Structure formats: C-alpha cells, structure tokens
PDB file of C-alpha atoms in Angstrom:
ATOM      1  CA  MET A 165      15.277 -11.725   4.005  1.00 44.00           C
ATOM      2  CA  GLU A 166      15.720  -7.449   2.999  1.00 40.00           C
ATOM      3  CA  THR A 167      13.590  -5.188   5.409  1.00 39.00           C
ATOM      4  CA  TYR A 168      13.004  -1.563   5.805  1.00 37.00           C
ATOM      5  CA  GLY A 169      10.718   0.900   6.113  1.00 39.00           C
ATOM      6  CA  GLU A 170      10.379  -0.018   9.874  1.00 43.00           C
ATOM      7  CA  GLU A 171       8.859   3.138  11.824  1.00 41.00           C
ATOM      8  CA  ASP A 172      10.584   5.369  14.028  1.00 38.00           C
ATOM      9  CA  PRO A 173       8.517   5.194  17.113  1.00 39.00           C
ATOM     10  CA  GLU A 174       9.325   9.002  18.119  1.00 39.00           C
ATOM     11  CA  ILE A 175       8.132  10.408  14.786  1.00 39.00           C
ATOM     12  CA  PRO A 176       4.327   8.795  12.986  1.00 46.00           C
ATOM     13  CA  TYR A 177       4.135   7.746   9.984  1.00 53.00           C
ATOM     14  CA  TYR A 178       7.517   7.914   9.254  1.00 54.00           C
ATOM     15  CA  ASP A 179       9.426   6.120   5.656  1.00 59.00           C
ATOM     16  CA  ALA A 180      13.170   5.275   7.922  1.00 57.00           C
ATOM     17  CA  GLU A 181      14.152   4.195   4.275  1.00 61.00           C
ATOM     18  CA  LEU A 182      13.642   7.561   2.600  1.00 51.00           C
ATOM     19  CA  GLY A 183      13.929   9.531   6.297  1.00 57.00           C
ATOM     20  CA  VAL A 184      10.881  11.140   5.582  1.00 56.00           C
ATOM     21  CA  SER A 185       8.018  11.980   8.083  1.00 58.00           C
ATOM     22  CA  GLN A 186       4.413  11.549   6.978  1.00 61.00           C
ATOM     23  CA  GLY A 187       2.644  15.204   8.057  1.00 64.00           C
ATOM     24  CA  GLU A 188      -0.806  15.608   8.968  1.00 67.00           C
ATOM     25  CA  PRO A 189      -2.807  15.020   5.761  1.00 68.00           C
ATOM     26  CA  HIS A 190      -1.392  11.409   5.201  1.00 62.00           C
ATOM     27  CA  MET A 191      -2.641  11.546   8.975  1.00 70.00           C
ATOM     28  CA  GLN A 192      -5.621  12.864   8.257  1.00 68.00           C
ATOM     29  CA  VAL A 193      -6.502  10.321   5.232  1.00 72.00           C
ATOM     30  CA  ILE A 194      -5.138   7.028   7.703  1.00 70.00           C
ATOM     31  CA  MET A 195      -7.436   8.280  10.504  1.00 71.00           C
ATOM     32  CA  TYR A 196     -10.594   8.612   7.849  1.00 72.00           C
ATOM     33  CA  LEU A 197      -9.533   5.287   6.487  1.00 77.00           C
ATOM     34  CA  VAL A 198      -8.446   2.983   8.906  1.00 76.00           C
ATOM     35  CA  PRO A 199     -12.577   2.694  10.206  1.00 79.00           C
ATOM     36  CA  LEU A 200     -13.657   2.431   7.232  1.00 81.00           C
ATOM     37  CA  LEU A 201     -11.524  -0.505   6.010  1.00 80.00           C
ATOM     38  CA  LYS A 202     -11.618  -2.119   9.482  1.00 88.00           C
ATOM     39  CA  HIS A 203     -15.308  -2.582   8.929  1.00 88.00           C
ATOM     40  CA  ILE A 204     -14.761  -3.682   5.753  1.00 86.00           C
ATOM     41  CA  ALA A 205     -12.076  -6.226   6.518  1.00 84.00           C
ATOM     42  CA  GLY A 206     -14.426  -7.488   9.699  1.00 87.00           C
ATOM     43  CA  LEU A 207     -17.516  -7.693   8.006  1.00 89.00           C
ATOM     44  CA  SER A 208     -15.548  -9.446   5.051  1.00 91.00           C
ATOM     45  CA  GLY A 209     -13.732 -11.904   7.294  1.00 92.00           C
ATOM     46  CA  LEU A 210     -10.811 -10.622   5.775  1.00 94.00           C
ATOM     47  CA  ARG A 211      -7.361  -9.070   8.180  1.00 93.00           C
ATOM     48  CA  TYR A 212      -6.720  -5.648   8.480  1.00 92.00           C
ATOM     49  CA  LEU A 213      -3.071  -4.094   8.127  1.00 92.00           C
ATOM     50  CA  SER A 214      -1.830  -0.628   8.503  1.00 87.00           C
ATOM     51  CA  ASP A 215       1.652  -0.724   8.303  1.00 85.00           C
ATOM     52  CA  ASN A 216       2.372  -4.367   9.185  1.00 90.00           C
ATOM     53  CA  PRO A 217       4.873  -6.076   7.353  1.00 93.00           C
ATOM     54  CA  ILE A 218       4.273  -7.568   4.271  1.00 96.00           C
ATOM     55  CA  ILE A 219       6.420  -9.879   2.557  1.00 97.00           C
ATOM     56  CA  TYR A 220       6.831  -9.965  -1.394  1.00 97.00           C
ATOM     57  CA  ARG A 221       9.322 -11.766  -4.078  1.00 96.00           C
ATOM     58  CA  SER A 222      11.985  -9.389  -5.402  1.00 94.00           C
ATOM     59  CA  LYS A 223      12.122  -9.208  -9.228  1.00 93.00           C
ATOM     60  CA  GLU A 224      15.152 -11.333  -8.881  1.00 94.00           C
ATOM     61  CA  GLY A 225      13.239 -14.349  -6.406  1.00 93.00           C
ATOM     62  CA  ASN A 226      14.436 -12.647  -3.262  1.00 96.00           C
ATOM     63  CA  GLU A 227      12.034 -12.177  -0.174  1.00 97.00           C
ATOM     64  CA  ILE A 228      12.036  -8.627   0.952  1.00 96.00           C
ATOM     65  CA  THR A 229       9.573  -7.403   3.901  1.00 95.00           C
ATOM     66  CA  ARG A 230       7.864  -3.836   2.327  1.00 93.00           C
ATOM     67  CA  TYR A 231       4.544  -1.697   4.259  1.00 90.00           C
ATOM     68  CA  ALA A 232       1.300  -0.932   3.262  1.00 90.00           C
ATOM     69  CA  ASP A 233      -0.244   2.478   4.337  1.00 88.00           C
ATOM     70  CA  ILE A 234      -3.034  -0.498   4.043  1.00 89.00           C
ATOM     71  CA  ALA A 235      -3.549  -3.440   2.986  1.00 95.00           C
ATOM     72  CA  LEU A 236      -6.747  -5.971   3.004  1.00 94.00           C
ATOM     73  CA  ALA A 237      -5.290  -9.778   3.257  1.00 96.00           C
ATOM     74  CA  ARG A 238      -6.158 -13.346   3.515  1.00 94.00           C
ATOM     75  CA  VAL A 239      -6.511 -14.820   6.648  1.00 92.00           C
ATOM     76  CA  THR A 240      -4.196 -17.530   6.690  1.00 90.00           C
ATOM     77  CA  GLY A 241      -3.953 -18.254  10.923  1.00 87.00           C
ATOM     78  CA  LYS A 242       0.124 -17.747  10.043  1.00 89.00           C
ATOM     79  CA  GLN A 243       1.265 -14.317  12.089  1.00 89.00           C
ATOM     80  CA  GLU A 244       3.063 -13.673   8.397  1.00 93.00           C
ATOM     81  CA  VAL A 245       1.575 -12.258   5.832  1.00 95.00           C
ATOM     82  CA  TYR A 246       2.840 -13.030   2.125  1.00 97.00           C
ATOM     83  CA  ALA A 247       1.750 -11.136  -0.927  1.00 97.00           C
ATOM     84  CA  GLU A 248       0.002 -14.151  -1.867  1.00 97.00           C
ATOM     85  CA  ASP A 249      -2.052 -13.452   1.093  1.00 97.00           C
ATOM     86  CA  LEU A 250      -2.921  -9.845  -0.214  1.00 98.00           C
ATOM     87  CA  LEU A 251      -6.643  -9.477  -1.584  1.00 97.00           C
ATOM     88  CA  ALA A 252      -5.903  -4.787  -1.761  1.00 96.00           C
ATOM     89  CA  VAL A 253      -3.292  -2.403  -0.624  1.00 97.00           C
ATOM     90  CA  PHE A 254      -3.792   1.342  -0.533  1.00 93.00           C
ATOM     91  CA  GLU A 255      -1.152   4.265  -0.087  1.00 91.00           C
ATOM     92  CA  VAL A 256      -1.781   7.220   0.575  1.00 87.00           C
ATOM     93  CA  VAL A 257       0.605   9.712  -1.431  1.00 87.00           C
ATOM     94  CA  THR A 258       2.887  11.649  -0.326  1.00 80.00           C
ATOM     95  CA  THR A 259       3.460  14.713  -2.910  1.00 79.00           C
ATOM     96  CA  LYS A 260       6.156  16.913  -0.408  1.00 78.00           C
ATOM     97  CA  ASN A 261       8.921  15.083  -1.087  1.00 76.00           C
ATOM     98  CA  LYS A 262       9.142  13.794  -5.293  1.00 84.00           C
ATOM     99  CA  GLN A 263      11.264  10.210  -3.508  1.00 85.00           C
ATOM    100  CA  LYS A 264       8.208   9.274  -1.182  1.00 80.00           C
ATOM    101  CA  GLU A 265       5.774  10.242  -4.137  1.00 87.00           C
ATOM    102  CA  GLU A 266       8.174   7.970  -6.687  1.00 91.00           C
ATOM    103  CA  LYS A 267       7.967   5.308  -4.225  1.00 88.00           C
ATOM    104  CA  ASP A 268       4.203   5.962  -3.501  1.00 86.00           C
ATOM    105  CA  THR A 269       2.917   5.770  -6.661  1.00 92.00           C
ATOM    106  CA  VAL A 270       5.602   3.339  -8.836  1.00 94.00           C
ATOM    107  CA  SER A 271       8.220   1.436  -6.571  1.00 94.00           C
ATOM    108  CA  GLN A 272       4.988   0.001  -4.489  1.00 95.00           C
ATOM    109  CA  LYS A 273       2.360  -0.059  -7.381  1.00 96.00           C
ATOM    110  CA  GLU A 274       5.329  -2.131  -9.638  1.00 97.00           C
ATOM    111  CA  LEU A 275       5.999  -4.257  -6.722  1.00 97.00           C
ATOM    112  CA  ASN A 276       2.125  -5.118  -5.891  1.00 98.00           C
ATOM    113  CA  GLN A 277       2.372  -6.078  -9.526  1.00 98.00           C
ATOM    114  CA  ASP A 278       4.700  -7.931  -9.750  1.00 97.00           C
ATOM    115  CA  ASN A 279       3.236  -9.702  -6.686  1.00 98.00           C
ATOM    116  CA  GLY A 280       0.134 -10.343  -8.755  1.00 98.00           C
ATOM    117  CA  VAL A 281      -1.957  -8.384  -6.519  1.00 98.00           C
ATOM    118  CA  PRO A 282      -5.650  -8.037  -7.329  1.00 98.00           C
ATOM    119  CA  VAL A 283      -6.172  -4.541  -6.140  1.00 97.00           C
ATOM    120  CA  PHE A 284      -3.553  -1.193  -6.143  1.00 97.00           C
ATOM    121  CA  GLY A 285      -5.503   2.246  -4.487  1.00 95.00           C
ATOM    122  CA  LEU A 286      -3.824   5.536  -4.603  1.00 94.00           C
ATOM    123  CA  PHE A 287      -5.502   8.039  -2.996  1.00 88.00           C
ATOM    124  CA  TRP A 288      -3.422  12.219  -3.070  1.00 87.00           C
ATOM    125  CA  PRO A 289      -4.399  13.837   1.090  1.00 84.00           C
ATOM    126  CA  GLU A 290      -2.963  17.284  -0.865  1.00 74.00           C
ATOM    127  CA  PRO A 291      -4.265  20.162  -2.525  1.00 72.00           C
ATOM    128  CA  ASP A 292      -3.813  17.976  -6.207  1.00 74.00           C
ATOM    129  CA  SER A 293      -5.811  17.749  -9.247  1.00 79.00           C
ATOM    130  CA  ARG A 294      -5.558  13.972  -8.512  1.00 83.00           C
ATOM    131  CA  ILE A 295      -7.843  12.160  -5.573  1.00 85.00           C
ATOM    132  CA  PHE A 296      -7.406   8.714  -5.814  1.00 90.00           C
ATOM    133  CA  ALA A 297      -7.271   6.494  -8.762  1.00 93.00           C
ATOM    134  CA  PHE A 298      -7.343   2.087  -7.977  1.00 94.00           C
ATOM    135  CA  PHE A 299      -6.308  -1.027 -10.074  1.00 97.00           C
ATOM    136  CA  ARG A 300      -6.693  -4.430 -10.948  1.00 97.00           C
ATOM    137  CA  TYR A 301      -4.544  -6.958 -12.167  1.00 98.00           C
ATOM    138  CA  ASP A 302      -5.602  -8.434 -14.604  1.00 97.00           C
ATOM    139  CA  GLU A 303      -3.836 -12.016 -15.078  1.00 96.00           C
ATOM    140  CA  ALA A 304      -3.895 -12.670 -18.867  1.00 97.00           C
ATOM    141  CA  THR A 305      -1.065  -9.307 -19.431  1.00 97.00           C
ATOM    142  CA  SER A 306       0.249  -9.594 -15.364  1.00 96.00           C
ATOM    143  CA  CYS A 307      -0.346  -6.519 -15.411  1.00 97.00           C
ATOM    144  CA  TYR A 308      -2.644  -3.445 -13.016  1.00 97.00           C
ATOM    145  CA  ARG A 309      -5.290  -2.007 -15.502  1.00 96.00           C
ATOM    146  CA  ALA A 310      -6.680   1.446 -14.566  1.00 95.00           C
ATOM    147  CA  LEU A 311     -10.069   1.367 -12.626  1.00 90.00           C
ATOM    148  CA  ALA A 312     -12.176   4.008 -13.563  1.00 76.00           C
ATOM    149  CA  ILE A 313     -14.995   5.505 -11.468  1.00 68.00           C
ATOM    150  CA  ASP A 314     -17.513   3.983 -14.195  1.00 59.00           C
ATOM    151  CA  ASP A 315     -16.230   0.691 -14.524  1.00 53.00           C
ATOM    152  CA  GLU A 316     -18.433  -2.348 -13.410  1.00 55.00           C
TER     153      GLU A 316
END
C-alpha cells in the first residue's frame, strides 16, 4: 500500500510529500475548527479525525493512504479508517505554496470525489477573495456539486 504525508514530528502541520510546513494561518484555522468538529462528532456519535491515515482507492484500484486535515467518519469498531467510512472531509488550503494549494483544492477533492465521500469542504486561512467552499457528492453523476450558502 502506497503511503505518504506522515508529519515530521519536529515541524507541526508538515506535508512530507511536498516538504512544506503549513504555517501559522493554517494552524489557526485548524485550532478554531477542532473544538467545533470534535463537539459535532461527539454529539453525533461520529469519529473525529485530524491528520490520521485514511485508506482510499486510487483510480487504478490500489489502496493508498492519505491524511485529511479534518474528517468526520462513521464509527466502525476498526482501527483503520477507509474512505467508505468518511462522511465529510475538510482541507485548510495553503496558498503560499502553489503545489500545496493544488493538492488541497484539486487532488484531495478529486480523491474524495472518486471515493464517494459525501461532503468535501475547503477553508482558505489567508487573506483571499475565497473563504470556504463546500461540495456534496451526487451519486447520479458520481461528481461533487458545489453548495451555495443558501442551498437547502
């Protein structure tokens, strides 16, 4: 099984695949979201994950391990978390490094879409015209549909 993305214990919020630390704005958004999503997970009986290994299927059908910034998953009784256990994945977008930004906004989104994860969200911590984006998986098209703030 292919793995990457293990954090360097010396550098918080480190992406080993790209050799990029996430920076202070990334950390601040994560620290803001953690208590909220842990609370939601606890009330809903879900499993909260942050930079935990998640086993996905690649387009070629191989098992690959990736690490979401934050995710909510069904409790299965297994230690491993598989993509089919996920209910929502959230990435905090790093804009200071274009490779990392593309990984967050394109690669991670495609991977979660290809694995049918019901909800995918992006948060931008840096001053930017974008703040957040949410997507819901449409089973009829096997694609994500962008959700607007006023969507029901």
